Tab-separated table of C-alpha atoms in Angstrom:
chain	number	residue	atom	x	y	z
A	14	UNK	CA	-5.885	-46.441	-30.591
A	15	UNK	CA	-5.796	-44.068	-27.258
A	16	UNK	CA	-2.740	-42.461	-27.368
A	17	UNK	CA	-2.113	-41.297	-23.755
A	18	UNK	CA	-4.640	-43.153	-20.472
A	19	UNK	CA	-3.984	-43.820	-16.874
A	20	UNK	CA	-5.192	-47.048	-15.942
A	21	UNK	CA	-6.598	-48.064	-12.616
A	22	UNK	CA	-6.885	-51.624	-11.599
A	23	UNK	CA	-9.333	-51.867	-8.541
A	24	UNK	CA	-12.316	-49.837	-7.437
A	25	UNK	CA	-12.367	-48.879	-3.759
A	26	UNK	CA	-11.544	-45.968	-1.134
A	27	UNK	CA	-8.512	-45.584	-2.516
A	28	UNK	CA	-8.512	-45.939	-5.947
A	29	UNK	CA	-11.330	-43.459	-6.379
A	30	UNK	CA	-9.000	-41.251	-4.056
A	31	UNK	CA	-6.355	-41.338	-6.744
A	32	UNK	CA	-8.679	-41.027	-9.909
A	33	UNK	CA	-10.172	-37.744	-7.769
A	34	UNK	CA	-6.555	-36.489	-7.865
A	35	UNK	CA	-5.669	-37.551	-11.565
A	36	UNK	CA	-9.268	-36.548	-13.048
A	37	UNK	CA	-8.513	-33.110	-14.887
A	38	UNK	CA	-5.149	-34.210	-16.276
A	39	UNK	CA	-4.955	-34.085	-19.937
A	40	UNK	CA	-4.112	-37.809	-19.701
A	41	UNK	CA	-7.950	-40.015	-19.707
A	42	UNK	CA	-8.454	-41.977	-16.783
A	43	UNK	CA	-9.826	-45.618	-17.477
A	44	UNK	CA	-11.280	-48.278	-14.513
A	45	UNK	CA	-10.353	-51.752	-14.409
A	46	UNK	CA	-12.095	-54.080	-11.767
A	47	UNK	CA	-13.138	-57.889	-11.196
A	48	UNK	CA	-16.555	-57.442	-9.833
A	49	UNK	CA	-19.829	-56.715	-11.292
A	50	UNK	CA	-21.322	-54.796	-8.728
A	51	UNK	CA	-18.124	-52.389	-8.369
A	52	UNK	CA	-18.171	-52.317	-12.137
A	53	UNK	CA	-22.017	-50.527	-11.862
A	54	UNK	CA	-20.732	-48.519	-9.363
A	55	UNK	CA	-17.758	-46.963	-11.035
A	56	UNK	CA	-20.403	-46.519	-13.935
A	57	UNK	CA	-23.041	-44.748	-11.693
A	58	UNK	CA	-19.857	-42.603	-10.863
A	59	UNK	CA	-19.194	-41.718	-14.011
A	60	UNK	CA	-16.215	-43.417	-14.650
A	61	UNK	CA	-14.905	-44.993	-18.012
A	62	UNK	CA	-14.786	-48.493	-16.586
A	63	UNK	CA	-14.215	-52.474	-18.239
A	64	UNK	CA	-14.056	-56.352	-16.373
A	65	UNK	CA	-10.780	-57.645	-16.431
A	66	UNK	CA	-9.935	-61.249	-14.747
A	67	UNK	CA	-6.371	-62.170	-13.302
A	68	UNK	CA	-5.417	-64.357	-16.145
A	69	UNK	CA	-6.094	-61.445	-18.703
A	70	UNK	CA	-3.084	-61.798	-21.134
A	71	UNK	CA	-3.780	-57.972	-21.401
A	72	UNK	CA	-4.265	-58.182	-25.698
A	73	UNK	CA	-7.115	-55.828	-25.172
A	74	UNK	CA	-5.222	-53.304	-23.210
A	75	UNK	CA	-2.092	-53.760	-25.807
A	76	UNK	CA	-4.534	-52.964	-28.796
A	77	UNK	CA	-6.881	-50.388	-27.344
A	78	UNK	CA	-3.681	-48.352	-25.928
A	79	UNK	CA	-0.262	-46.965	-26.833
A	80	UNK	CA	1.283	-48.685	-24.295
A	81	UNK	CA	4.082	-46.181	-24.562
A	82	UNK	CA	1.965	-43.658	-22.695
A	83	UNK	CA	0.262	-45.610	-20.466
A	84	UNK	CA	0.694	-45.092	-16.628
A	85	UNK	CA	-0.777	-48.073	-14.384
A	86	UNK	CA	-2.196	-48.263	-11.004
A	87	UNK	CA	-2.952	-51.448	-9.090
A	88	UNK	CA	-4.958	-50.968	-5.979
A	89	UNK	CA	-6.604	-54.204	-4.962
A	90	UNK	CA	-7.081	-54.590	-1.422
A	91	UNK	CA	-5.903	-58.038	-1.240
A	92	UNK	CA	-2.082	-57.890	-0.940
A	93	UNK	CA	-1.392	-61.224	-3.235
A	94	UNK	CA	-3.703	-60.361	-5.995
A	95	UNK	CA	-2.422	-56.945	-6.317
A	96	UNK	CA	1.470	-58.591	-6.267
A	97	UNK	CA	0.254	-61.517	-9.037
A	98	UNK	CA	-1.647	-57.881	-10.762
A	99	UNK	CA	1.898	-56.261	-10.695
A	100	UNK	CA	3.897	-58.801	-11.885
A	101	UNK	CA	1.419	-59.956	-15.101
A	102	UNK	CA	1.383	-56.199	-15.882
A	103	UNK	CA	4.816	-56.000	-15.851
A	104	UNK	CA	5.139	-59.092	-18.184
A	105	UNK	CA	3.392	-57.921	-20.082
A	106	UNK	CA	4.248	-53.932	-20.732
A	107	UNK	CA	8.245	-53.740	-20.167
A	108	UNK	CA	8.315	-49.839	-20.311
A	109	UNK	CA	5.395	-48.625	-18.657
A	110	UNK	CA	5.067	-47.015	-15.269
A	111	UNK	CA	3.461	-48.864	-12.592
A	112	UNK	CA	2.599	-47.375	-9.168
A	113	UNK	CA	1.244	-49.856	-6.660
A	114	UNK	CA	-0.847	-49.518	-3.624
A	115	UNK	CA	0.877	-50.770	-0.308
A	116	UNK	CA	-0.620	-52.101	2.986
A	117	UNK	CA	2.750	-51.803	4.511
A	118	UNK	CA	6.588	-51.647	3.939
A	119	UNK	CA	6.538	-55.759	3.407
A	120	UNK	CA	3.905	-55.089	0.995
A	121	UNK	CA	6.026	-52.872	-0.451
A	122	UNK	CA	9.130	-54.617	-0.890
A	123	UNK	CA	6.885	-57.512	-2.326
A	124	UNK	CA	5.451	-54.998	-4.808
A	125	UNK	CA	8.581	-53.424	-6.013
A	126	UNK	CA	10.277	-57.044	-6.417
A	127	UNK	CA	6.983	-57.726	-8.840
A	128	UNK	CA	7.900	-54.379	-11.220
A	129	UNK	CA	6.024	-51.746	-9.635
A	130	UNK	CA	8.038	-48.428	-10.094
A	131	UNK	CA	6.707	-46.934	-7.335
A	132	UNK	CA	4.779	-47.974	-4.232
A	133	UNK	CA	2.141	-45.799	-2.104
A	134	UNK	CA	1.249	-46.113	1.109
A	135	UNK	CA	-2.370	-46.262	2.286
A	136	UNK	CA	-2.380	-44.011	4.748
A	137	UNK	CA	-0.480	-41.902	1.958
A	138	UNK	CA	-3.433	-42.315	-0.763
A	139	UNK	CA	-5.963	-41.354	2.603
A	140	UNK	CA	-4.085	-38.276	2.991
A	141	UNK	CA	-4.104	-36.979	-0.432
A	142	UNK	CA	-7.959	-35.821	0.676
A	143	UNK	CA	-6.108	-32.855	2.153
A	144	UNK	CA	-4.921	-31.489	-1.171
A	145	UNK	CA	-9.007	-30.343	-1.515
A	146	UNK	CA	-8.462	-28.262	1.111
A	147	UNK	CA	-5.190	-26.960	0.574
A	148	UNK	CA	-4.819	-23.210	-0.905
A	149	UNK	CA	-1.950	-23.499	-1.838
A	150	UNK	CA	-1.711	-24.275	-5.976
A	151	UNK	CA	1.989	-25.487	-5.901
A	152	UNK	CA	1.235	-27.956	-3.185
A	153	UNK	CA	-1.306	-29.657	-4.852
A	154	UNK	CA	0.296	-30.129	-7.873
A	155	UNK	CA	3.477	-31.861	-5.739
A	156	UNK	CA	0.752	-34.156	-4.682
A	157	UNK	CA	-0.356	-34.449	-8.131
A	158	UNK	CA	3.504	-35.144	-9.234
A	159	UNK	CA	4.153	-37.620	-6.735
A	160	UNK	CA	1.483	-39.929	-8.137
A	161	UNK	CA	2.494	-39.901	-11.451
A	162	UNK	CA	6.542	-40.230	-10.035
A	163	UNK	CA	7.847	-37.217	-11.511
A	164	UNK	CA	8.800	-35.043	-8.544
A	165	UNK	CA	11.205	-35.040	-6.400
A	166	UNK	CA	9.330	-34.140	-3.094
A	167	UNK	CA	7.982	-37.777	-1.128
A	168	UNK	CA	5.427	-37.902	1.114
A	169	UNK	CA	6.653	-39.915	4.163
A	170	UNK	CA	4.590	-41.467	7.369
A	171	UNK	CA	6.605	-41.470	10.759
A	172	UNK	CA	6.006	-43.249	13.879
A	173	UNK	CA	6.318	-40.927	16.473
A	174	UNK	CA	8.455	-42.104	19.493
A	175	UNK	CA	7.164	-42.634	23.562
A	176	UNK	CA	10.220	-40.238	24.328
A	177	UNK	CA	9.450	-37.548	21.582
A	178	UNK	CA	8.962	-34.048	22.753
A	179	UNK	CA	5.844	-33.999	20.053
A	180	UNK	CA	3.941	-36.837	22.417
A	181	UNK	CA	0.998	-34.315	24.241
A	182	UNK	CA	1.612	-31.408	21.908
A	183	UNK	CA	-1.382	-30.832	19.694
A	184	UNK	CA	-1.332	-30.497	16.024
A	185	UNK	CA	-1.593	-26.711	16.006
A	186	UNK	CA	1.535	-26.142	18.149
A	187	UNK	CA	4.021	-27.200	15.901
A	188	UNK	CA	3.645	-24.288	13.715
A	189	UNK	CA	5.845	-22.365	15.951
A	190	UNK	CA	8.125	-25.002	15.864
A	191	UNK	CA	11.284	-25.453	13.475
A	192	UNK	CA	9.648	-27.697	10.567
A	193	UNK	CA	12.926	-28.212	8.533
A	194	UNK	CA	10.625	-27.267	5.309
A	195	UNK	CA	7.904	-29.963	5.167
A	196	UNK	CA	4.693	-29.718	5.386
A	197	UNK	CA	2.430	-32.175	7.941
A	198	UNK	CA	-0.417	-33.325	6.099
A	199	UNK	CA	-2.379	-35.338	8.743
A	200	UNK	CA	-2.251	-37.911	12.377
A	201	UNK	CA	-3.508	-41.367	12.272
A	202	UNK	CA	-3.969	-42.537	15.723
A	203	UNK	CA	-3.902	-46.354	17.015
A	204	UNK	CA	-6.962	-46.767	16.035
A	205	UNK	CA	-6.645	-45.275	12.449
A	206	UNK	CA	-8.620	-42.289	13.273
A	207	UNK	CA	-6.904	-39.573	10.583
A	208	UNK	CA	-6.619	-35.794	11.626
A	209	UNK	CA	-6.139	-33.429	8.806
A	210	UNK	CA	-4.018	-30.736	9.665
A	211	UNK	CA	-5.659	-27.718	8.430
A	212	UNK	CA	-8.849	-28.879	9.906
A	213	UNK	CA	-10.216	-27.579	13.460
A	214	UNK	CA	-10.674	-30.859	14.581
A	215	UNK	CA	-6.877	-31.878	13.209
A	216	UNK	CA	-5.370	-29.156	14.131
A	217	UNK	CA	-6.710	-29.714	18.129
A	218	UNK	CA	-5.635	-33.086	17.975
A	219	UNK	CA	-3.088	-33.938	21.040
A	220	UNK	CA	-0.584	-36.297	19.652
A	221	UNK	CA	0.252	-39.542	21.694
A	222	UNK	CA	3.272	-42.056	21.420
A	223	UNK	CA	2.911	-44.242	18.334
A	224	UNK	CA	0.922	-41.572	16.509
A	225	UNK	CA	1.721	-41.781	12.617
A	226	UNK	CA	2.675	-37.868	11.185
A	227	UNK	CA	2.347	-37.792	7.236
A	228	UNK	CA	4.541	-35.258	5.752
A	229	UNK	CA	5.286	-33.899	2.497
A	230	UNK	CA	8.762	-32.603	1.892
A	231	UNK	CA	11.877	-33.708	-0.466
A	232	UNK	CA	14.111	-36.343	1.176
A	233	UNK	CA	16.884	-34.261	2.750
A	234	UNK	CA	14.345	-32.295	5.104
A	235	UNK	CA	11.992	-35.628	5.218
A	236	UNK	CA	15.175	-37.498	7.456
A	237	UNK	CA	16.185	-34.107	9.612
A	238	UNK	CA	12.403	-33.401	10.406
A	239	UNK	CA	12.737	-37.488	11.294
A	240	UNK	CA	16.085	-36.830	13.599
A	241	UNK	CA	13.951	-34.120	15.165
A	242	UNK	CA	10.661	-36.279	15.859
A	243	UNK	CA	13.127	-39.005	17.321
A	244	UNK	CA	14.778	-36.443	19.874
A	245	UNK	CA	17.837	-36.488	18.089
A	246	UNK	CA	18.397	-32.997	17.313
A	247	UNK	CA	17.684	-29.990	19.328
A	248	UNK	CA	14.745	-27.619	18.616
């Protein structure tokens, strides 16, 4: 019996996003996923992967893992099978920790009602690329944290308002400007274009109303950073 694993349901984008993050930890990483092809590719990628179907009752999992170590992530892109994923997981494995990918705060909601402990955002999984770039050790492992749920610092995606005093700035301005301790990781634009912030290109990019910022911080500076993108506090 494996003592310790991390489990990923889904093979995509994201989830390899999350196993690049994991990959390192003392803890194994093992791939679950529905479809042959994906199943070769995770393979081809090196990955420690196995079918599973929906209606698993999950006796394989129970006797191949301690399931009192066992962190799980569901990231299928279809909203309702990752939900029905959630909630048969959670059946079935009262204690573990489940984190579960989110198209949206609906999503979300849904996902948390079905057991997950703790939901991600995509755009949040999509900026955890940044961490590759980021010097900074102490950051990265925050980023590591948040995935597995034990830290207290969030990562957080804003809308920013038509009235904000950040609409036409571009991304490398705001370093002069009072950050209230977080950290911007990225822009996604309308049209889902995502600037990195400590990348030329991100770092030149002019921000428009109804740009998304994605900032790391803990919660406190997270909702007066939030005040200050809305116009509500003074610079």
């Amino acid at each position: 019996m494996i003592k310790e694993a991390t489990l990923v349901f889904g093979y995509n984008d994201y989830s390899r996003e999350i196993i690049k993050q994991i990959t390192g930890d003392n803890m194994p990483v093992y791939v679950y996923t529905m479809d042959m092809e994906l199943l070769e590719k995770a393979e081809a990628d090196s990955c420690n992967v196995a079918l599973f179907d929906l209606s698993d009752d999950w006796d394989e999992i129970a006797h191949r893992f301690d399931t009192g170590n066992l962190r799980l992530f569901c990231t299928l892109q279809d909203d309702a099978e990752n939900i029905f994923l959630t909630i048969s997981l959670r059946a079935a494995f009262k204690d573990v920790f489940i984190v579960a990918l989110a198209r949206n705060q609906e999503s979300a909601r849904k996902l948390r009602m079905a057991g997950a402990d703790k939901t991600m955002p995509i755009l949040q999984t999509t900026a955890n690329i940044i961490t590759e770039r980021l010097e900074k050790p102490i950051v990265m492992r925050a980023v590591h944290d948040l995935l597995y749920g034990r830290s207290e610092v969030m990562i957080k995606q804003l809308v920013v308002p038509e009235d904000s005093f950040f609409v036409g700035k571009r991304v490398e301005e705001l370093d002069d400007i009072k950050m209230h301790n977080v950290i911007i990781f990225c822009v996604a634009d309308s049209s889902h274009r995502t600037y990195f912030a400590v990348t030329k290109k991100g770092r030149h990019h002019q921000i428009a109303a109804n740009d998304i910022i994605i900032i790391i911080g803990y919660n406190n500076d997270i909702e007066a950073f939030k005040l200050f993108l809305e116009g509500q506090e003074k610079r």
